[in-house]
Short mmCIF file of C-alpha atoms in Angstrom, two decimals:
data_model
loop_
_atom_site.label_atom_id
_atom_site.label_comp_id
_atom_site.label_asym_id
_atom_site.label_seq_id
_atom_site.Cartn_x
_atom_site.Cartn_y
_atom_site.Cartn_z
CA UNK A 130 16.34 114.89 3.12
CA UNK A 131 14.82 112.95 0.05
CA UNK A 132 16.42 113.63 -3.10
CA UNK A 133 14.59 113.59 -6.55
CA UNK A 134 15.79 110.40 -8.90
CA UNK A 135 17.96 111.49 -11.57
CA UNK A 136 17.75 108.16 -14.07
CA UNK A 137 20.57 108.55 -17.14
CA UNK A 138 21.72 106.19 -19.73
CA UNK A 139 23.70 103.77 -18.24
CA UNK A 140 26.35 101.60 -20.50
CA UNK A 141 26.34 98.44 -18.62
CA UNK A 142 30.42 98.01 -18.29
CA UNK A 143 30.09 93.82 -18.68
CA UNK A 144 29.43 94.36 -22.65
CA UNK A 145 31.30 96.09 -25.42
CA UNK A 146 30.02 99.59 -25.02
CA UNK A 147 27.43 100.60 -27.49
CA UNK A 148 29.37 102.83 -29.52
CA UNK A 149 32.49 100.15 -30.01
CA UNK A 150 29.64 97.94 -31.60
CA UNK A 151 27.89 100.88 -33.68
CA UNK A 152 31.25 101.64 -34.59
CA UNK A 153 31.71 98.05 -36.56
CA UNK A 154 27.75 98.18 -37.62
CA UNK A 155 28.74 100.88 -39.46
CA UNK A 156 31.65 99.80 -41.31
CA UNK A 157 31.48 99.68 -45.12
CA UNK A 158 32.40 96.02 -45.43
CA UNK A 159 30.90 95.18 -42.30
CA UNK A 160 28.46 91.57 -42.61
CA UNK A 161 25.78 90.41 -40.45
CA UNK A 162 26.46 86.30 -39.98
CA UNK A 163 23.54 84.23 -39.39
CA UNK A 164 23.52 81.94 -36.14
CA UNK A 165 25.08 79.04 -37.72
CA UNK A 166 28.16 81.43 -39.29
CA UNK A 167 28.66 83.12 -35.54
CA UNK A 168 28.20 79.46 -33.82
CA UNK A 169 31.02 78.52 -36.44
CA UNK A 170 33.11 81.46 -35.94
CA UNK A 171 33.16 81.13 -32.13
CA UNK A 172 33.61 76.98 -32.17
CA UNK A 173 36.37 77.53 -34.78
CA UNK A 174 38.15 80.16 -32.95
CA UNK A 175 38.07 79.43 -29.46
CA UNK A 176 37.07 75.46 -29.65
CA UNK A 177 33.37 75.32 -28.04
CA UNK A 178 31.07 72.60 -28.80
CA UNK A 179 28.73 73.58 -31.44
CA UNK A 180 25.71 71.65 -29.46
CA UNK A 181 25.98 73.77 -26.82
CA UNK A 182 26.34 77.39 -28.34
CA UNK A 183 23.20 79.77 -28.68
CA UNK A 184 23.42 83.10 -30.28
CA UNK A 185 22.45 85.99 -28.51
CA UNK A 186 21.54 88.82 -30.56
CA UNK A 187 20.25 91.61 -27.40
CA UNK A 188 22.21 93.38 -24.43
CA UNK A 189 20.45 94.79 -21.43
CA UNK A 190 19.48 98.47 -21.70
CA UNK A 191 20.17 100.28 -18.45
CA UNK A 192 19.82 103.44 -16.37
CA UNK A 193 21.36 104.39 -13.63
CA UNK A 194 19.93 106.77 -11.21
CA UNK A 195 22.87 109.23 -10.74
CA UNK A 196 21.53 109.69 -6.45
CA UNK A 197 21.43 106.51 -5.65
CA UNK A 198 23.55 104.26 -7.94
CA UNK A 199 20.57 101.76 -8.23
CA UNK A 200 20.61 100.33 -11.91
CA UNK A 201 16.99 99.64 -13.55
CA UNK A 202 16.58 97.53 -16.94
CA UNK A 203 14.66 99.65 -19.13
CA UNK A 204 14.89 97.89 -22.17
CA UNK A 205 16.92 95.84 -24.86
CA UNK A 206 19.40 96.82 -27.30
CA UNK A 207 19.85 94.41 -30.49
CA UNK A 208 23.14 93.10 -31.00
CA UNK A 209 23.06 91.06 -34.56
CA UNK A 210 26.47 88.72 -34.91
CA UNK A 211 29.16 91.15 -37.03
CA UNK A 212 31.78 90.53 -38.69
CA UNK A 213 34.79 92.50 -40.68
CA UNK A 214 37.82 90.84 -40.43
CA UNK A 215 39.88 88.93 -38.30
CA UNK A 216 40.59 91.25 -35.63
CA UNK A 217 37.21 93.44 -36.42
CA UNK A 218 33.92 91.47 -35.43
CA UNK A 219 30.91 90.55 -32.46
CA UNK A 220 28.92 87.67 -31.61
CA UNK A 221 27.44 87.53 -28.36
CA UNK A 222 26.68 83.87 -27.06
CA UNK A 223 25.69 81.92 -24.32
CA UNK A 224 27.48 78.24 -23.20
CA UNK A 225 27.05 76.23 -20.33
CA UNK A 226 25.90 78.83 -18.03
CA UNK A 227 28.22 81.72 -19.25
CA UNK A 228 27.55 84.23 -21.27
CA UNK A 229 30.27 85.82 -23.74
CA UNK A 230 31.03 88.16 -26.26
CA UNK A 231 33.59 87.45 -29.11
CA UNK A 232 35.28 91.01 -29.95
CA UNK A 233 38.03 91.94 -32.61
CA UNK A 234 38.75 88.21 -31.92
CA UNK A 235 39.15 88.32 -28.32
CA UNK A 236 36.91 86.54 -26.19
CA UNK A 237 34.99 87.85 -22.60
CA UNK A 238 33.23 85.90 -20.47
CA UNK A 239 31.10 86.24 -17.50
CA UNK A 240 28.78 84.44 -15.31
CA UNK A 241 25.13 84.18 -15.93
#
């Protein structure tokens, strides 16, 4: 038996999930950093060389088909560099064939 596709939202479970980052978007004192702040903020706080830090300001957009499992990119989401405070920002980046995500000043990596 063949069963219909059943494609939903999927929140890819590699990134911050979309409504931890809309949550900080959101924020009254919440700032948008340009490239050079986030490259900065990252190099700063975790000791990367600046020369080989790019910004990444999009996630994947995803469904899943709820059947099968089978993923499908569908899209991109914009993810601009935040920041609030210390323990209350994003910047997604890309070094030496990694890519991360800086988040309430912890730092997640995973392979590209």
């Amino acid at each position: 038996m063949n069963m219909a596709e059943n494609w939903i939202t999927y929140d890819d479970k590699n990134n911050v999930p979309q409504k931890s980052y809309d949550d900080l978007l959101h924020c009254g004192s919440t700032r948008e950093l340009t490239d050079d702040e986030a490259v900065a903020l990252v190099c700063e706080e975790f000791g990367f060389d600046k020369e080989k830090v790019t910004v990444v300001r999009t996630v994947g957009k995803y469904e899943i088909d709820t059947n099968s499992r089978r993923l499908r990119l569908v899209g991109e989401t914009e993810r601009k560099p935040l920041y609030n405070a210390t323990d209350f920002n994003y910047v997604r980046f890309d070094c030496a064939g990694w890519f991360y995500e800086m988040y309430n000043g912890e730092l997640r990596k995973y392979y590209c």
